[in-house]
Short mmCIF file of C-alpha atoms in Angstrom, two decimals:
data_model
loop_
_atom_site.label_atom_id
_atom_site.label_comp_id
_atom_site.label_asym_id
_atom_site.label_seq_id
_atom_site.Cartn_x
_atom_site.Cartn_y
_atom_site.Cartn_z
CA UNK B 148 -46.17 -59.34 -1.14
CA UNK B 149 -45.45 -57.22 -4.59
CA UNK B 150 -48.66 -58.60 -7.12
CA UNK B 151 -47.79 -58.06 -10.65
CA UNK B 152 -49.48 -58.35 -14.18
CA UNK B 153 -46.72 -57.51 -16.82
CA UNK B 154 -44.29 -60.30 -15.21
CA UNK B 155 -46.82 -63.15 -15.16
CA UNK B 156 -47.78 -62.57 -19.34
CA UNK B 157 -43.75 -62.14 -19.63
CA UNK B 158 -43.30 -65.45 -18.47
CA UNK B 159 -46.40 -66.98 -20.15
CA UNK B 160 -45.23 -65.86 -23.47
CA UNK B 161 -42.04 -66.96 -23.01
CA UNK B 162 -43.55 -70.35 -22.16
CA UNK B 163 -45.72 -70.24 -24.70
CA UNK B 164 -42.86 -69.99 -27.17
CA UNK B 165 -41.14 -72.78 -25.58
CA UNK B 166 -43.45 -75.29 -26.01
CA UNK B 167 -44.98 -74.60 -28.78
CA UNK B 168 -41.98 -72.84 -31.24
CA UNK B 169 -39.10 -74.55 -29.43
CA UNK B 170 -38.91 -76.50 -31.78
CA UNK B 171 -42.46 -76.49 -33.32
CA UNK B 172 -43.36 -79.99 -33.46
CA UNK B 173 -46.75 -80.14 -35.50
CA UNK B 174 -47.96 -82.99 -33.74
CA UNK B 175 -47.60 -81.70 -30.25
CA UNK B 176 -49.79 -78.56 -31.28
CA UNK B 177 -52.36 -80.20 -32.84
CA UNK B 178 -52.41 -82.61 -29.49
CA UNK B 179 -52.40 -79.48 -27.08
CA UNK B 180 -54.94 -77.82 -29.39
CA UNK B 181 -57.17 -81.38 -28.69
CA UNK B 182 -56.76 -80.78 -25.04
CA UNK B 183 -57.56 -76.70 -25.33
CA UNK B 184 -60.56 -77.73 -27.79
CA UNK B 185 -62.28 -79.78 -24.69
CA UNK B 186 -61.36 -77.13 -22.16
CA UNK B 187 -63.09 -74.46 -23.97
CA UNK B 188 -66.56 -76.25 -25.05
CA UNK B 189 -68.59 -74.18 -22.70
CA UNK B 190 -66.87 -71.49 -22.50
CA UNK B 191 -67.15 -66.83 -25.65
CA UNK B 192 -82.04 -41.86 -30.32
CA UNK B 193 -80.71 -38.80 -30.45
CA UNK B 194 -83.63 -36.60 -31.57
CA UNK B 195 -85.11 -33.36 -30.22
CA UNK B 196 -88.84 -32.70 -29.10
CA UNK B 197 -91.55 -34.41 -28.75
CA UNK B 198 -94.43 -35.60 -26.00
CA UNK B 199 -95.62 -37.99 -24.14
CA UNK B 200 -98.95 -38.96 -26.34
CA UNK B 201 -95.90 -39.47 -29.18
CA UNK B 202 -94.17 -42.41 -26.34
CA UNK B 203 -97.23 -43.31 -25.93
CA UNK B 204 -98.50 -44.20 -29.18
CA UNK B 205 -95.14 -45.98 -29.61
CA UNK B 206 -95.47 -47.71 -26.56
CA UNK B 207 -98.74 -49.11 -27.70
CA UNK B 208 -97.79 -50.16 -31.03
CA UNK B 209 -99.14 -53.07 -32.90
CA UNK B 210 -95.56 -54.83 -32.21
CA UNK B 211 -95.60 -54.44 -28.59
CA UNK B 212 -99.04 -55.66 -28.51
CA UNK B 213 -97.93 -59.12 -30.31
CA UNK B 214 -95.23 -59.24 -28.19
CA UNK B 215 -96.68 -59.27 -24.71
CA UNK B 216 -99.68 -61.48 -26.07
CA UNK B 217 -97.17 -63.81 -27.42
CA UNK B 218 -97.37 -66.40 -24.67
CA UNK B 219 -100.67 -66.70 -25.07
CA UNK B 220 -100.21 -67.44 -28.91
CA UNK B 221 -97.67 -69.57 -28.29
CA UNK B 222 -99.44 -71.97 -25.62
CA UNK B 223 -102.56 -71.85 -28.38
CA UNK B 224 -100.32 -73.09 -31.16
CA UNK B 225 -98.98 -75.54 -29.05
CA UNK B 226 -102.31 -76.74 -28.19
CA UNK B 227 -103.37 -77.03 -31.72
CA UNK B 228 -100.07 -78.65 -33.02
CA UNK B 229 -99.40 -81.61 -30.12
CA UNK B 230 -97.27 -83.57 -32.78
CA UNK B 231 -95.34 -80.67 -33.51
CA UNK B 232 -94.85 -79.28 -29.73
CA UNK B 233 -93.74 -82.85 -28.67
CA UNK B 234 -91.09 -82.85 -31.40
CA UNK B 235 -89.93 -79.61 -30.30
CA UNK B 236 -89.66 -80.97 -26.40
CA UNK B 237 -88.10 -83.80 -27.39
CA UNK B 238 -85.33 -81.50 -29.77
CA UNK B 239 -85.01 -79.80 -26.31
CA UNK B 240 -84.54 -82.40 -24.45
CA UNK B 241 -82.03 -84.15 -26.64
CA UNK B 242 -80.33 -80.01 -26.52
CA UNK B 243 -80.11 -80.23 -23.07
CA UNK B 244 -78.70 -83.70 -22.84
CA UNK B 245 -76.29 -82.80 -25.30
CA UNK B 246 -74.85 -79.54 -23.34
CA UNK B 247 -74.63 -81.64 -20.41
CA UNK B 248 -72.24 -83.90 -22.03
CA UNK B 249 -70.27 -81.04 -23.51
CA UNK B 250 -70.12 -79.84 -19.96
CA UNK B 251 -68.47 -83.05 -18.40
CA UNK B 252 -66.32 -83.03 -21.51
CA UNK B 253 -65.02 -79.72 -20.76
CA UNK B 254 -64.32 -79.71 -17.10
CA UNK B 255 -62.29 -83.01 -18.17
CA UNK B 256 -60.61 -80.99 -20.65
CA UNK B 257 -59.23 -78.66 -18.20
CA UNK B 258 -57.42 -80.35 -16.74
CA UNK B 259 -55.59 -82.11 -19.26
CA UNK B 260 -54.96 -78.68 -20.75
CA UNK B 261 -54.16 -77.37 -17.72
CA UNK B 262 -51.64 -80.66 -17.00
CA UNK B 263 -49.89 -80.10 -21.11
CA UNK B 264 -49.16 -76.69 -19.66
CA UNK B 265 -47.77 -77.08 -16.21
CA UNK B 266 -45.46 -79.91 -17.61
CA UNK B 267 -45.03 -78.70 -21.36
CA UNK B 268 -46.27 -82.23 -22.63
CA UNK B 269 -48.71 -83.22 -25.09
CA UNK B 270 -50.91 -85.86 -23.67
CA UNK B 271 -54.47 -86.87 -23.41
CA UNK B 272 -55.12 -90.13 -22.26
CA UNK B 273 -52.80 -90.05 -18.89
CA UNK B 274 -54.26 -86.61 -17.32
CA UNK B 275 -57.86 -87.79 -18.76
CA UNK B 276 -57.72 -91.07 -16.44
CA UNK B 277 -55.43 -89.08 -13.42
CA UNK B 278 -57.42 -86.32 -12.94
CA UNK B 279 -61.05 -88.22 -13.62
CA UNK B 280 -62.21 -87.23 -10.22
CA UNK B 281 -61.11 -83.68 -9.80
CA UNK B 282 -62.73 -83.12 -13.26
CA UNK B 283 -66.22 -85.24 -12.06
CA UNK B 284 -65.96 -82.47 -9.27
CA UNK B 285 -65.32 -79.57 -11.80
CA UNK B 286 -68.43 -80.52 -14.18
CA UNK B 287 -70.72 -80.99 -11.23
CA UNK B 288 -70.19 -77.77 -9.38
CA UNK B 289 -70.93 -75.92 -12.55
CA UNK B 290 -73.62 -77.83 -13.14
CA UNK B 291 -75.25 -76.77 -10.44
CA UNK B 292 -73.70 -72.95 -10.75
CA UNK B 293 -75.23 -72.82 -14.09
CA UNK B 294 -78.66 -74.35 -13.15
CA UNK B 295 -78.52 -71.34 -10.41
CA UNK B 296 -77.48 -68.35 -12.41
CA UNK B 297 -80.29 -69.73 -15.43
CA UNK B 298 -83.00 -69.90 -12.79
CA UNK B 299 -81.79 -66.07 -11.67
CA UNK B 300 -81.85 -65.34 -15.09
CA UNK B 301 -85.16 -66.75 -16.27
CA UNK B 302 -86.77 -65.15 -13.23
CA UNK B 303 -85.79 -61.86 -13.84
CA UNK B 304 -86.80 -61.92 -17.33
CA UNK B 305 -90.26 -63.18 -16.16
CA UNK B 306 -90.97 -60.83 -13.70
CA UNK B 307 -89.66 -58.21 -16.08
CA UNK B 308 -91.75 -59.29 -18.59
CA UNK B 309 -94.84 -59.56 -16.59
CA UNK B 310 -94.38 -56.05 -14.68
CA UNK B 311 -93.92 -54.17 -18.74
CA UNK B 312 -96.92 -56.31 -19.88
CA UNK B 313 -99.25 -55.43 -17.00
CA UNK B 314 -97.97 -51.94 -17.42
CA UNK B 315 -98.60 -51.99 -21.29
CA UNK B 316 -102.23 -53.43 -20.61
CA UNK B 317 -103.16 -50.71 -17.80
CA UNK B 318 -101.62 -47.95 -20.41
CA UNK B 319 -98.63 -46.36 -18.67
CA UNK B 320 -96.15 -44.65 -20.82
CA UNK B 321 -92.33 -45.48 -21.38
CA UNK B 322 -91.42 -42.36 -19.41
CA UNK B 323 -93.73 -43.09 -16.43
CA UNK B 324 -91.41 -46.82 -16.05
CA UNK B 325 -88.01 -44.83 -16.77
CA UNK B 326 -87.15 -45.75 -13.49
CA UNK B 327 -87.98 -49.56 -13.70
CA UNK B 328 -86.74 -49.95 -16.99
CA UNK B 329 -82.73 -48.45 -15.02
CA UNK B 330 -83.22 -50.90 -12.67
CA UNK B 331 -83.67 -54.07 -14.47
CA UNK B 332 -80.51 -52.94 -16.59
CA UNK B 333 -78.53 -52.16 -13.84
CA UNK B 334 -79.94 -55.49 -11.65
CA UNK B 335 -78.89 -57.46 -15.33
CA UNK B 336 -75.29 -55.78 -15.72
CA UNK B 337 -74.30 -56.61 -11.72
CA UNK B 338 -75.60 -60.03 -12.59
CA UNK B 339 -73.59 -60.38 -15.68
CA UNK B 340 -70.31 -59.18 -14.10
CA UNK B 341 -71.07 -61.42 -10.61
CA UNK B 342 -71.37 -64.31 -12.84
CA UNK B 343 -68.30 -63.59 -15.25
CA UNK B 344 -66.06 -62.95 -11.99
CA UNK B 345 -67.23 -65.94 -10.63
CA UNK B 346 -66.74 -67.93 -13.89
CA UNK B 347 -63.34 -66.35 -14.34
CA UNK B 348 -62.04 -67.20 -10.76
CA UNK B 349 -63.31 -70.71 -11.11
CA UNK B 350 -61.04 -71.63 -14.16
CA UNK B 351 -58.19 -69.59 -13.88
CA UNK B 352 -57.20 -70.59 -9.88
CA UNK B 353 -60.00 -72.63 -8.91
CA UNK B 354 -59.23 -75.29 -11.13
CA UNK B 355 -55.50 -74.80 -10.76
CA UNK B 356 -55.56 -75.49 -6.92
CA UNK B 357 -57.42 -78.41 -7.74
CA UNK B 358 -54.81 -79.63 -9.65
CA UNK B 359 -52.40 -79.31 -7.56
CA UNK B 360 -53.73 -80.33 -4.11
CA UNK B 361 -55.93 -82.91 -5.50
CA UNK B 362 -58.92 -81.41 -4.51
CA UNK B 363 -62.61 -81.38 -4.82
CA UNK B 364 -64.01 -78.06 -6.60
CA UNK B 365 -65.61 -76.59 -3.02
CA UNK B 366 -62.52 -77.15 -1.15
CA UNK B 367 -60.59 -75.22 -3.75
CA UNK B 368 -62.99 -72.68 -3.76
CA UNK B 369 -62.30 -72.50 -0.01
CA UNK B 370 -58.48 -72.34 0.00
CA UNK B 371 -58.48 -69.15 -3.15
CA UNK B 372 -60.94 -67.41 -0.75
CA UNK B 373 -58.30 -67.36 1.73
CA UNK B 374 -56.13 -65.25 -0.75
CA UNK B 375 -58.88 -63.52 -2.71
CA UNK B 376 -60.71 -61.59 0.42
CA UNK B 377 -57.39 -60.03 1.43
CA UNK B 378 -56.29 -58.60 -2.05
CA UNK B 379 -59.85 -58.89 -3.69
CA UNK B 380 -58.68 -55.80 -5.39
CA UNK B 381 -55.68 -57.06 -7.12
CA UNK B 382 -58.43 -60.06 -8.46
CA UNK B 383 -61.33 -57.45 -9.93
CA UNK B 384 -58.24 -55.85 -11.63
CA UNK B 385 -56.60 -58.73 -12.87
CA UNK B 386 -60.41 -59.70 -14.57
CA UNK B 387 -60.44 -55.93 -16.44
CA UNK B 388 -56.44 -56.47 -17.52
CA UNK B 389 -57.69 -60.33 -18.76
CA UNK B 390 -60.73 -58.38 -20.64
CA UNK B 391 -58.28 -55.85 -21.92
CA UNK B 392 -55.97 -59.00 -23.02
CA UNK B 393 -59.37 -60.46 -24.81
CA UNK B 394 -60.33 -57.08 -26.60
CA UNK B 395 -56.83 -57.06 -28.14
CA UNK B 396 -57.16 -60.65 -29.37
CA UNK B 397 -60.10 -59.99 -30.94
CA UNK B 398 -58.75 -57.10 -32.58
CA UNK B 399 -56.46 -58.98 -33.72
CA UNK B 400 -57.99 -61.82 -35.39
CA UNK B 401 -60.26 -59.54 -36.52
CA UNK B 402 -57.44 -57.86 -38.50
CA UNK B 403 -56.33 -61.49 -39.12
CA UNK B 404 -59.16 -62.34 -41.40
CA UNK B 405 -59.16 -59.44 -43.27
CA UNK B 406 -55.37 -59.54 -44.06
CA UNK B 407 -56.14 -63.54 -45.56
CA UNK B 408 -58.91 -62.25 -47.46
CA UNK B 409 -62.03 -63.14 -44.87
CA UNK B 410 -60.44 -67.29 -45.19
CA UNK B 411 -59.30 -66.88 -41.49
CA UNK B 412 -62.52 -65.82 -40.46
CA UNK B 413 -63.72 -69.57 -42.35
CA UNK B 414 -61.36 -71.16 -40.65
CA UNK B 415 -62.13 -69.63 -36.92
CA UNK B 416 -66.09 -70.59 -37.39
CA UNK B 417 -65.19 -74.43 -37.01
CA UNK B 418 -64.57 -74.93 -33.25
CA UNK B 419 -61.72 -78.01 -33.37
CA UNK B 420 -59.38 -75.36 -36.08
CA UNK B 421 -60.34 -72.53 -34.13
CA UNK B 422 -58.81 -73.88 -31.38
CA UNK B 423 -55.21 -75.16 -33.12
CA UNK B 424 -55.15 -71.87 -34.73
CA UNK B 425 -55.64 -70.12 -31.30
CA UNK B 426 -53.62 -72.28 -29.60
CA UNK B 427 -50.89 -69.67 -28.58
CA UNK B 428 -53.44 -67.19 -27.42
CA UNK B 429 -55.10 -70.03 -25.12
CA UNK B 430 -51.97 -71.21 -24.30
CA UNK B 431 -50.74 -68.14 -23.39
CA UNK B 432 -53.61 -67.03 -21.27
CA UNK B 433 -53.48 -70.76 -19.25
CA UNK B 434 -50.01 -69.89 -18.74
CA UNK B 435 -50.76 -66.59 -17.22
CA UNK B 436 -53.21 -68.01 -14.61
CA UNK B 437 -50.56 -69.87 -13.53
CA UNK B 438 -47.82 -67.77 -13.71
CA UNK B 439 -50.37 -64.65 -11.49
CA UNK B 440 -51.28 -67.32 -8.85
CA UNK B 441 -47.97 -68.21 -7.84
CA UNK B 442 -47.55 -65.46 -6.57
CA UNK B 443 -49.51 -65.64 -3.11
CA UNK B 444 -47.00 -68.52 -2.00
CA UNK B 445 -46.22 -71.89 -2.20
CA UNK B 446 -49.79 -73.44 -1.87
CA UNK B 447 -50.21 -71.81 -5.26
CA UNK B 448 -47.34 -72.30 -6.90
CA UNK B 449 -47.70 -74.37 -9.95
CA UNK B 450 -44.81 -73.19 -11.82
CA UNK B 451 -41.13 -74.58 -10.22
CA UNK B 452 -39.28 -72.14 -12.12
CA UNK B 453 -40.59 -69.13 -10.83
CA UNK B 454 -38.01 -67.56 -8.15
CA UNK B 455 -39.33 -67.13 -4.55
CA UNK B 456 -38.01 -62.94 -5.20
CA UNK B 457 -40.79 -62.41 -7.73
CA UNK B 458 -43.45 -63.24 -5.10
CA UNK B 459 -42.34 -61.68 -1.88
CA UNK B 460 -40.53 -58.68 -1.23
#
């Protein structure tokens, strides 16, 4: 089996083109760019000498102090202000709620993005009432996923937090917890790339072979591990050529806004615009998924078109 990257975004651009520029139908766009918007709710000292007394007395600034006593302040101030704190749990409550929703909106959305590019169409109410289920599977697994990787998070931070402020209090020095301070980095950067890989897998094949077998989200998550444990390689490589792909789209709308005077950059900061604007970039990318995946075999084959030669020698 030959994997390849260049032929996959070939063919996604060229389908990209197709059904958005052949012929460019304005209302189609701004329908696919609906669909896209949904999909993508939840998703983007140098110096020379000195000595240890000088870390130290930086290490015990006034700063630091204020911020490792700052839970302390903060429980105070919420004692002394119980109007005020149940406002702000009830804001964060309603905040919560309200991601939630966005959530169960988006995993919806996938799929009818994912549906207006596997059949160049523009629709939204069939594939939001066909693929109800698959989608009521999609938001709840990362439901949970998130809860998980928040919990990991906020536990790290704690412990992190309480290990610095118990070694602030006892008077150790920033070069005495060198060590520590490497190993909470490094322990946050593998969880940061666990999570994106896992985050990346789950929408761009997860969610396709849910699509297509009609699946729930565990079940597809069973069948890509079939493929991804035997060419896990080809996968982390396909995530740094996707984050390659990313950096030069943000280079380029970078270089976008500036060219119109900073009034693309207004336009990109309102989500539903930023998302018909972007459409050909999200488009493209969807297409991509689709257009990679098929090539481990008919199971994972999404796109008829693609000849049984580019998948296996």
């Amino acid at each position: 089996m030959n994997i390849d990257y260049i032929s996959p975004l070939s063919n996604a651009w060229k389908r990209m083109k197709k059904a958005l520029f052949q012929p460019f139908d304005l209302g189609k766009w701004f329908t696919i760019g609906f669909t896209a918007f949904l999909a993508g709710l939840m998703d983007g000292g140098g110096g020379g000498g000195g000595n240890s007394s000088r870390y130290s007395s930086r290490y015990k600034s006034e700063d630091l102090f204020d911020f490792f006593n700052f839970p302390n302040v903060a429980s105070e101030w919420l004692a002394n202000h119980p109007v005020l704190a149940t406002l702000i749990f009830i804001g964060v409550g309603l905040l919560v709620v309200l991601l939630i929703v966005f959530l169960w909106l988006s995993s919806r959305g996938k799929f009818m993005f994912l549906h207006n590019v596997v059949h160049n169409k523009a629709e939204v109410v069939a594939p939001w009432k066909e693929y109800s289920r698959e989608g009521n599977s999609l938001f709840l697994w990362r439901l949970v996923f998130g809860l998980i990787s928040l919990f990991v998070f906020a536990m790290t931070m704690i412990n992190a937090f309480q290990f610095f402020r118990e070694a602030y209090f006892s008077g150790e020095t920033i070069d005495m917890l060198f060590d520590n301070i490497i190993g909470y980095i490094m322990f946050g950067l593998l969880m940061i790339i666990i999570t994106a890989y896992i985050s990346l897998f789950l929408d761009h094949f997860v969610v396709p072979i849910m699509y297509k077998h009609r699946i729930s989200t565990t079940s597809a998550w069973r069948m890509f591990m079939s493929i991804l444990w035997p060419k896990i390689g080809y996968f982390l490589l396909y995530g740094i050529f996707v984050l390659i792909l990313g950096i030069a789209v943000v280079i380029s709308v970078v270089i976008f806004g500036f060219a119109t005077l900073c009034i693309g950059f207004l336009l990109l900061i309102i989500p539903f615009i930023s998302a018909v604007v972007l459409l050909p970039v999200s488009y493209t990318f969807r297409a991509f998924s689709i257009e990679f995946l098929g090539q481990f075999g008919g199971d994972y084959n999404l796109n008829p078109q693609v000849v049984e030669e580019t998948q296996i020698i």
